[in-house]
PDB file of C-alpha atoms in Angstrom:
ATOM      1  CA  MET A   1       0.000   0.000   0.000  1.00 84.00           C
ATOM      2  CA  ASP A   2       1.473   3.330  -1.089  1.00 82.00           C
ATOM      3  CA  LEU A   3       0.086   5.977   1.280  1.00 78.00           C
ATOM      4  CA  LYS A   4       1.887   8.672  -0.691  1.00 74.00           C
ATOM      5  CA  GLY A   5      -1.097   8.535  -3.014  1.00 80.00           C
ATOM      6  CA  LEU A   6      -2.946  10.503  -0.335  1.00 76.00           C
ATOM      7  CA  TYR A   7      -0.677  13.451  -1.139  1.00 70.00           C
ATOM      8  CA  LYS A   8      -2.630  13.873  -4.381  1.00 78.00           C
ATOM      9  CA  ILE A   9      -5.731  14.983  -2.487  1.00 81.00           C
ATOM     10  CA  SER A  10      -6.087  18.769  -2.527  1.00 84.00           C
ATOM     11  CA  TYR A  11      -6.262  20.697   0.764  1.00 89.00           C
ATOM     12  CA  GLY A  12      -6.083  24.239   2.064  1.00 92.00           C
ATOM     13  CA  VAL A  13      -4.440  25.693   5.193  1.00 93.00           C
ATOM     14  CA  TYR A  14      -6.659  27.121   7.919  1.00 96.00           C
ATOM     15  CA  VAL A  15      -6.721  28.203  11.560  1.00 97.00           C
ATOM     16  CA  VAL A  16      -9.566  26.501  13.424  1.00 98.00           C
ATOM     17  CA  THR A  17     -10.544  28.154  16.711  1.00 98.00           C
ATOM     18  CA  SER A  18     -13.025  27.368  19.450  1.00 97.00           C
ATOM     19  CA  GLY A  19     -13.924  28.259  23.015  1.00 94.00           C
ATOM     20  CA  LYS A  20     -16.019  30.607  25.102  1.00 81.00           C
ATOM     21  CA  GLU A  21     -15.793  32.649  28.290  1.00 73.00           C
ATOM     22  CA  GLY A  22     -12.043  33.171  28.208  1.00 79.00           C
ATOM     23  CA  ARG A  23     -11.061  29.591  27.333  1.00 88.00           C
ATOM     24  CA  CYS A  24     -10.059  29.764  23.695  1.00 94.00           C
ATOM     25  CA  ASN A  25      -7.570  28.008  21.472  1.00 95.00           C
ATOM     26  CA  GLY A  26      -6.705  27.627  17.823  1.00 96.00           C
ATOM     27  CA  GLN A  27      -4.811  25.209  15.634  1.00 96.00           C
ATOM     28  CA  ILE A  28      -3.720  24.738  12.052  1.00 93.00           C
ATOM     29  CA  ALA A  29      -5.936  22.376  10.058  1.00 93.00           C
ATOM     30  CA  ASN A  30      -6.223  21.341   6.440  1.00 91.00           C
ATOM     31  CA  THR A  31      -9.086  18.831   6.404  1.00 90.00           C
ATOM     32  CA  ILE A  32     -11.998  21.235   6.002  1.00 94.00           C
ATOM     33  CA  VAL A  33     -14.655  20.767   3.349  1.00 95.00           C
ATOM     34  CA  GLN A  34     -18.050  22.246   2.515  1.00 96.00           C
ATOM     35  CA  VAL A  35     -20.622  19.459   2.559  1.00 96.00           C
ATOM     36  CA  SER A  36     -23.890  21.273   1.734  1.00 96.00           C
ATOM     37  CA  SER A  37     -25.194  24.649   0.585  1.00 94.00           C
ATOM     38  CA  GLN A  38     -28.753  24.900   1.931  1.00 94.00           C
ATOM     39  CA  PRO A  39     -28.053  25.252   4.755  1.00 95.00           C
ATOM     40  CA  ALA A  40     -24.347  25.878   4.301  1.00 97.00           C
ATOM     41  CA  MET A  41     -22.422  23.304   6.307  1.00 98.00           C
ATOM     42  CA  VAL A  42     -18.755  22.342   6.640  1.00 98.00           C
ATOM     43  CA  ALA A  43     -16.892  19.422   8.144  1.00 98.00           C
ATOM     44  CA  VAL A  44     -13.561  19.594   9.972  1.00 98.00           C
ATOM     45  CA  SER A  45     -11.405  16.746  11.326  1.00 96.00           C
ATOM     46  CA  ILE A  46      -9.662  17.399  14.663  1.00 96.00           C
ATOM     47  CA  ASN A  47      -7.331  15.122  16.648  1.00 94.00           C
ATOM     48  CA  LYS A  48      -8.909  13.986  19.913  1.00 96.00           C
ATOM     49  CA  GLN A  49      -5.735  14.831  21.851  1.00 93.00           C
ATOM     50  CA  ASN A  50      -5.769  18.481  20.808  1.00 94.00           C
ATOM     51  CA  PHE A  51      -6.958  21.242  23.120  1.00 95.00           C
ATOM     52  CA  THR A  52      -9.084  22.639  20.282  1.00 96.00           C
ATOM     53  CA  HIS A  53     -10.955  19.320  20.144  1.00 97.00           C
ATOM     54  CA  GLU A  54     -11.752  19.621  23.847  1.00 96.00           C
ATOM     55  CA  LEU A  55     -13.077  23.156  23.382  1.00 97.00           C
ATOM     56  CA  ILE A  56     -15.239  22.271  20.363  1.00 97.00           C
ATOM     57  CA  LYS A  57     -16.786  19.422  22.375  1.00 97.00           C
ATOM     58  CA  GLN A  58     -17.496  21.764  25.287  1.00 95.00           C
ATOM     59  CA  SER A  59     -18.726  24.813  23.374  1.00 96.00           C
ATOM     60  CA  GLY A  60     -20.357  23.203  20.341  1.00 97.00           C
ATOM     61  CA  VAL A  61     -18.923  25.883  18.052  1.00 98.00           C
ATOM     62  CA  PHE A  62     -15.854  26.537  15.934  1.00 98.00           C
ATOM     63  CA  ALA A  63     -14.511  29.175  13.562  1.00 98.00           C
ATOM     64  CA  VAL A  64     -12.238  28.850  10.538  1.00 98.00           C
ATOM     65  CA  SER A  65      -9.812  31.460   9.174  1.00 98.00           C
ATOM     66  CA  VAL A  66      -8.749  30.805   5.572  1.00 97.00           C
ATOM     67  CA  LEU A  67      -5.042  31.666   5.291  1.00 96.00           C
ATOM     68  CA  SER A  68      -3.339  33.467   2.421  1.00 95.00           C
ATOM     69  CA  ARG A  69      -0.077  32.460   0.781  1.00 93.00           C
ATOM     70  CA  ASP A  70       1.628  35.277   2.699  1.00 92.00           C
ATOM     71  CA  ALA A  71       1.222  33.555   6.070  1.00 92.00           C
ATOM     72  CA  PRO A  72       4.819  32.959   7.302  1.00 90.00           C
ATOM     73  CA  LEU A  73       6.021  29.676   8.749  1.00 87.00           C
ATOM     74  CA  SER A  74       6.414  31.309  12.169  1.00 87.00           C
ATOM     75  CA  PHE A  75       2.685  32.130  12.210  1.00 92.00           C
ATOM     76  CA  ILE A  76       1.739  28.613  11.128  1.00 89.00           C
ATOM     77  CA  GLY A  77       4.142  27.177  13.693  1.00 87.00           C
ATOM     78  CA  ASN A  78       2.507  29.237  16.443  1.00 90.00           C
ATOM     79  CA  PHE A  79      -0.859  27.591  15.850  1.00 92.00           C
ATOM     80  CA  GLY A  80       0.399  24.253  14.551  1.00 85.00           C
ATOM     81  CA  PHE A  81       3.297  23.164  16.748  1.00 78.00           C
ATOM     82  CA  LYS A  82       2.522  24.594  20.205  1.00 78.00           C
ATOM     83  CA  CYS A  83       0.086  23.416  22.843  1.00 82.00           C
ATOM     84  CA  GLY A  84      -2.649  25.843  23.803  1.00 80.00           C
ATOM     85  CA  ARG A  85      -2.990  24.287  27.246  1.00 87.00           C
ATOM     86  CA  ASP A  86       0.201  25.986  28.409  1.00 82.00           C
ATOM     87  CA  PHE A  87       0.749  28.678  25.767  1.00 85.00           C
ATOM     88  CA  ASP A  88      -1.446  31.635  24.752  1.00 91.00           C
ATOM     89  CA  LYS A  89      -1.503  31.362  20.967  1.00 92.00           C
ATOM     90  CA  PHE A  90      -3.493  34.592  20.655  1.00 93.00           C
ATOM     91  CA  GLU A  91      -0.865  36.798  22.291  1.00 92.00           C
ATOM     92  CA  GLY A  92       0.106  39.504  19.799  1.00 93.00           C
ATOM     93  CA  MET A  93      -2.498  38.293  17.289  1.00 95.00           C
ATOM     94  CA  GLU A  94      -5.298  40.275  15.689  1.00 97.00           C
ATOM     95  CA  TYR A  95      -8.676  38.672  16.256  1.00 97.00           C
ATOM     96  CA  LEU A  96     -12.360  39.394  16.805  1.00 96.00           C
ATOM     97  CA  VAL A  97     -15.013  37.647  18.881  1.00 95.00           C
ATOM     98  CA  GLY A  98     -17.666  36.230  16.561  1.00 95.00           C
ATOM     99  CA  GLU A  99     -21.364  35.553  16.921  1.00 94.00           C
ATOM    100  CA  THR A 100     -20.655  32.183  18.506  1.00 95.00           C
ATOM    101  CA  GLY A 101     -18.449  33.763  21.181  1.00 94.00           C
ATOM    102  CA  THR A 102     -15.209  32.248  19.934  1.00 96.00           C
ATOM    103  CA  ARG A 103     -12.185  34.170  18.710  1.00 96.00           C
ATOM    104  CA  ILE A 104     -11.573  34.472  14.982  1.00 97.00           C
ATOM    105  CA  VAL A 105      -7.977  34.994  13.825  1.00 97.00           C
ATOM    106  CA  LEU A 106      -7.612  37.841  11.313  1.00 98.00           C
ATOM    107  CA  ASN A 107      -3.836  37.746  10.677  1.00 97.00           C
ATOM    108  CA  TYR A 108      -3.158  36.606   7.100  1.00 97.00           C
ATOM    109  CA  ALA A 109      -6.821  35.612   6.685  1.00 98.00           C
ATOM    110  CA  VAL A 110      -8.568  36.069   3.338  1.00 97.00           C
ATOM    111  CA  ALA A 111     -11.931  34.976   4.748  1.00 98.00           C
ATOM    112  CA  TYR A 112     -13.502  33.451   7.828  1.00 98.00           C
ATOM    113  CA  PHE A 113     -16.650  31.618   8.845  1.00 97.00           C
ATOM    114  CA  GLU A 114     -18.012  30.286  12.089  1.00 97.00           C
ATOM    115  CA  ALA A 115     -20.306  27.373  12.698  1.00 98.00           C
ATOM    116  CA  LYS A 116     -22.391  25.558  15.282  1.00 98.00           C
ATOM    117  CA  VAL A 117     -21.803  21.829  15.572  1.00 98.00           C
ATOM    118  CA  VAL A 118     -24.818  19.797  14.448  1.00 98.00           C
ATOM    119  CA  ASN A 119     -23.244  16.340  14.329  1.00 98.00           C
ATOM    120  CA  GLU A 120     -20.064  14.380  15.079  1.00 98.00           C
ATOM    121  CA  ILE A 121     -18.436  11.348  13.461  1.00 97.00           C
ATOM    122  CA  ASP A 122     -15.943   9.208  15.352  1.00 97.00           C
ATOM    123  CA  ALA A 123     -12.849   8.652  13.180  1.00 96.00           C
ATOM    124  CA  LYS A 124     -10.760   6.738  15.760  1.00 95.00           C
ATOM    125  CA  THR A 125      -7.881   9.179  16.446  1.00 95.00           C
ATOM    126  CA  HIS A 126      -9.973  12.130  15.211  1.00 96.00           C
ATOM    127  CA  THR A 127     -13.496  13.498  15.396  1.00 98.00           C
ATOM    128  CA  VAL A 128     -15.166  14.908  12.305  1.00 98.00           C
ATOM    129  CA  PHE A 129     -17.330  17.839  13.399  1.00 98.00           C
ATOM    130  CA  LEU A 130     -20.174  18.821  11.082  1.00 98.00           C
ATOM    131  CA  GLY A 131     -21.057  22.475  11.527  1.00 98.00           C
ATOM    132  CA  GLU A 132     -23.799  24.735  10.192  1.00 98.00           C
ATOM    133  CA  ILE A 133     -22.387  28.130   9.228  1.00 98.00           C
ATOM    134  CA  VAL A 134     -23.867  31.051  11.167  1.00 97.00           C
ATOM    135  CA  ASP A 135     -21.639  33.827   9.855  1.00 97.00           C
ATOM    136  CA  ALA A 136     -19.005  34.333   7.148  1.00 97.00           C
ATOM    137  CA  LYS A 137     -17.002  37.198   5.653  1.00 97.00           C
ATOM    138  CA  VAL A 138     -14.487  37.745   2.850  1.00 97.00           C
ATOM    139  CA  LEU A 139     -11.547  39.855   4.044  1.00 97.00           C
ATOM    140  CA  SER A 140      -9.391  40.170   0.912  1.00 96.00           C
ATOM    141  CA  ASP A 141      -8.947  39.013  -2.695  1.00 95.00           C
ATOM    142  CA  GLU A 142      -5.550  37.432  -1.969  1.00 95.00           C
ATOM    143  CA  THR A 143      -4.921  33.874  -3.103  1.00 93.00           C
ATOM    144  CA  PRO A 144      -5.594  31.296  -0.376  1.00 95.00           C
ATOM    145  CA  MET A 145      -2.728  28.995   0.576  1.00 92.00           C
ATOM    146  CA  THR A 146      -3.038  25.396  -0.547  1.00 89.00           C
ATOM    147  CA  TYR A 147      -1.432  22.541   1.366  1.00 83.00           C
ATOM    148  CA  ASP A 148       0.711  21.773  -1.677  1.00 81.00           C
ATOM    149  CA  PHE A 149       1.975  25.391  -1.702  1.00 81.00           C
ATOM    150  CA  TYR A 150       2.731  25.084   2.030  1.00 80.00           C
ATOM    151  CA  HIS A 151       4.863  21.996   1.422  1.00 74.00           C
ATOM    152  CA  GLN A 152       6.487  22.786  -1.915  1.00 74.00           C
ATOM    153  CA  ILE A 153       7.041  26.558  -1.646  1.00 68.00           C
ATOM    154  CA  LYS A 154       6.982  27.245   2.092  1.00 65.00           C
ATOM    155  CA  ARG A 155       8.693  23.891   2.812  1.00 64.00           C
ATOM    156  CA  GLY A 156       6.458  23.367   5.822  1.00 61.00           C
ATOM    157  CA  THR A 157       5.972  20.085   7.681  1.00 60.00           C
ATOM    158  CA  THR A 158       2.993  18.150   9.055  1.00 59.00           C
ATOM    159  CA  PRO A 159       2.427  17.540  12.799  1.00 56.00           C
ATOM    160  CA  LYS A 160       1.971  13.898  13.807  1.00 55.00           C
ATOM    161  CA  SER A 161      -1.483  14.808  15.181  1.00 51.00           C
ATOM    162  CA  ALA A 162      -2.721  15.933  11.751  1.00 55.00           C
ATOM    163  CA  PRO A 163      -5.228  13.654   9.988  1.00 55.00           C
ATOM    164  CA  THR A 164      -3.103  13.776   6.826  1.00 53.00           C
ATOM    165  CA  PHE A 165       0.116  12.700   8.552  1.00 48.00           C
ATOM    166  CA  VAL A 166       1.574   9.391   7.322  1.00 48.00           C
ATOM    167  CA  GLN A 167       4.891   7.816   8.228  1.00 48.00           C
ATOM    168  CA  ALA A 168       6.027   7.965   4.605  1.00 43.00           C
ATOM    169  CA  GLU A 169       6.261  11.747   4.913  1.00 45.00           C
ATOM    170  CA  VAL A 170       8.817  11.526   7.720  1.00 41.00           C
ATOM    171  CA  LYS A 171      10.959   9.228   5.624  1.00 42.00           C
ATOM    172  CA  LYS A 172      10.777  11.647   2.706  1.00 41.00           C
ATOM    173  CA  GLU A 173      11.720  14.649   4.829  1.00 39.00           C
ATOM    174  CA  VAL A 174      14.685  12.912   6.436  1.00 36.00           C
ATOM    175  CA  ASN A 175      16.116  11.425   3.263  1.00 37.00           C
ATOM    176  CA  ASP A 176      15.936  14.377   0.899  1.00 40.00           C
ATOM    177  CA  ASN A 177      18.903  16.597  -0.057  1.00 48.00           C
ATOM    178  CA  ALA A 178      18.628  18.891   2.978  1.00 57.00           C
ATOM    179  CA  LYS A 179      21.490  19.226   5.447  1.00 77.00           C
ATOM    180  CA  TYR A 180      19.755  19.618   8.817  1.00 92.00           C
ATOM    181  CA  VAL A 181      16.418  18.461  10.226  1.00 90.00           C
ATOM    182  CA  CYS A 182      14.636  19.935  13.252  1.00 90.00           C
ATOM    183  CA  ARG A 183      14.106  17.244  15.906  1.00 89.00           C
ATOM    184  CA  VAL A 184      11.023  19.034  17.221  1.00 87.00           C
ATOM    185  CA  CYS A 185       8.858  19.577  14.132  1.00 87.00           C
ATOM    186  CA  GLY A 186      10.722  17.997  11.214  1.00 85.00           C
ATOM    187  CA  TYR A 187      11.495  21.233   9.360  1.00 88.00           C
ATOM    188  CA  VAL A 188      14.414  20.794   6.958  1.00 88.00           C
ATOM    189  CA  TYR A 189      17.038  23.518   6.599  1.00 92.00           C
ATOM    190  CA  ASP A 190      18.492  23.367   3.080  1.00 89.00           C
ATOM    191  CA  PRO A 191      21.552  25.609   2.551  1.00 90.00           C
ATOM    192  CA  LEU A 192      20.670  25.914  -1.142  1.00 86.00           C
ATOM    193  CA  LEU A 193      17.352  27.519  -0.234  1.00 86.00           C
ATOM    194  CA  GLY A 194      18.251  29.329   2.985  1.00 89.00           C
ATOM    195  CA  ASP A 195      15.478  30.829   5.103  1.00 90.00           C
ATOM    196  CA  PRO A 196      14.376  34.020   3.294  1.00 86.00           C
ATOM    197  CA  GLU A 197      11.525  34.688   5.731  1.00 84.00           C
ATOM    198  CA  SER A 198      14.125  35.030   8.494  1.00 88.00           C
ATOM    199  CA  GLY A 199      16.563  37.023   6.360  1.00 89.00           C
ATOM    200  CA  ILE A 200      18.838  34.047   5.591  1.00 90.00           C
ATOM    201  CA  GLN A 201      19.857  34.127   1.944  1.00 88.00           C
ATOM    202  CA  PRO A 202      20.075  31.004  -0.265  1.00 86.00           C
ATOM    203  CA  GLY A 203      23.544  29.465  -0.181  1.00 86.00           C
ATOM    204  CA  THR A 204      24.060  30.034   3.563  1.00 89.00           C
ATOM    205  CA  PRO A 205      25.581  26.920   5.255  1.00 90.00           C
ATOM    206  CA  PHE A 206      23.988  25.825   8.502  1.00 91.00           C
ATOM    207  CA  GLU A 207      27.260  26.535  10.300  1.00 90.00           C
ATOM    208  CA  LYS A 208      27.071  30.168   9.172  1.00 90.00           C
ATOM    209  CA  LEU A 209      23.618  30.766  10.580  1.00 93.00           C
ATOM    210  CA  PRO A 210      23.505  33.271  13.463  1.00 93.00           C
ATOM    211  CA  GLU A 211      23.578  31.631  16.883  1.00 92.00           C
ATOM    212  CA  ASN A 212      20.190  33.163  17.674  1.00 94.00           C
ATOM    213  CA  TRP A 213      18.608  31.698  14.523  1.00 95.00           C
ATOM    214  CA  VAL A 214      15.649  29.454  15.307  1.00 94.00           C
ATOM    215  CA  CYS A 215      13.465  27.039  13.376  1.00 92.00           C
ATOM    216  CA  PRO A 216      11.000  29.141  11.353  1.00 91.00           C
ATOM    217  CA  ILE A 217       8.150  26.799  12.256  1.00 89.00           C
ATOM    218  CA  CYS A 218       8.481  25.794  15.914  1.00 89.00           C
ATOM    219  CA  ARG A 219      11.202  28.254  17.072  1.00 88.00           C
ATOM    220  CA  ALA A 220      13.558  25.461  18.183  1.00 90.00           C
ATOM    221  CA  ALA A 221      17.205  26.498  18.632  1.00 93.00           C
ATOM    222  CA  LYS A 222      20.063  25.462  16.330  1.00 93.00           C
ATOM    223  CA  ASN A 223      21.158  22.746  18.741  1.00 93.00           C
ATOM    224  CA  GLN A 224      17.815  21.036  18.122  1.00 93.00           C
ATOM    225  CA  PHE A 225      18.842  20.223  14.532  1.00 94.00           C
ATOM    226  CA  ASP A 226      20.570  17.049  13.328  1.00 92.00           C
ATOM    227  CA  ARG A 227      22.888  16.855  10.322  1.00 90.00           C
ATOM    228  CA  LYS A 228      21.687  14.634   7.474  1.00 82.00           C
ATOM    229  CA  ASN A 229      23.838  13.431   4.579  1.00 65.00           C
TER     230      ASN A 229
END
């Protein structure tokens, strides 16, 4: 069985948020799909271990911010590779409180919508929440980020808790032509590509990176990277 065939499915990149009365969290998600138009409903798959899952179960609501291609890896890492139980992901972020009472992230968002949960489907490690949209707004005409763009252009990685994570991806990331791999999130630093978002020009060897350089996704320090031949 070649699970890499799953990479051919098209996805987007979103921030899913939930919570009420001061308990709020958000996470990166890609498995979001519209399932009906009258009424408008969407489905989202969330790992049962995630704090966002807990809050959706408690509040019965969630919101989705559709991200643009301009969203930097550091922003995605903030919502995708940190735990909201012990870290305030909204600190320094621009957001509004929607009709459902949950926070809606506005940074790098081209649109958002919020929904009330009307059904749940148990998917073993994940729960698929079916939500009826109660509000939606377009924020800009910028091009939304696709998951393929995130991987191929942004060179982002997939958390193990994501529904689209498969072991074959780890093998691919570790055995490509990159020089160093982050032990925390799997981000690959390739000297040929550098890290332009952090001001590191292509052609910069890992050894020449500033000592205060950190992983653009999870902010891990240089000593958290392993050399790969």
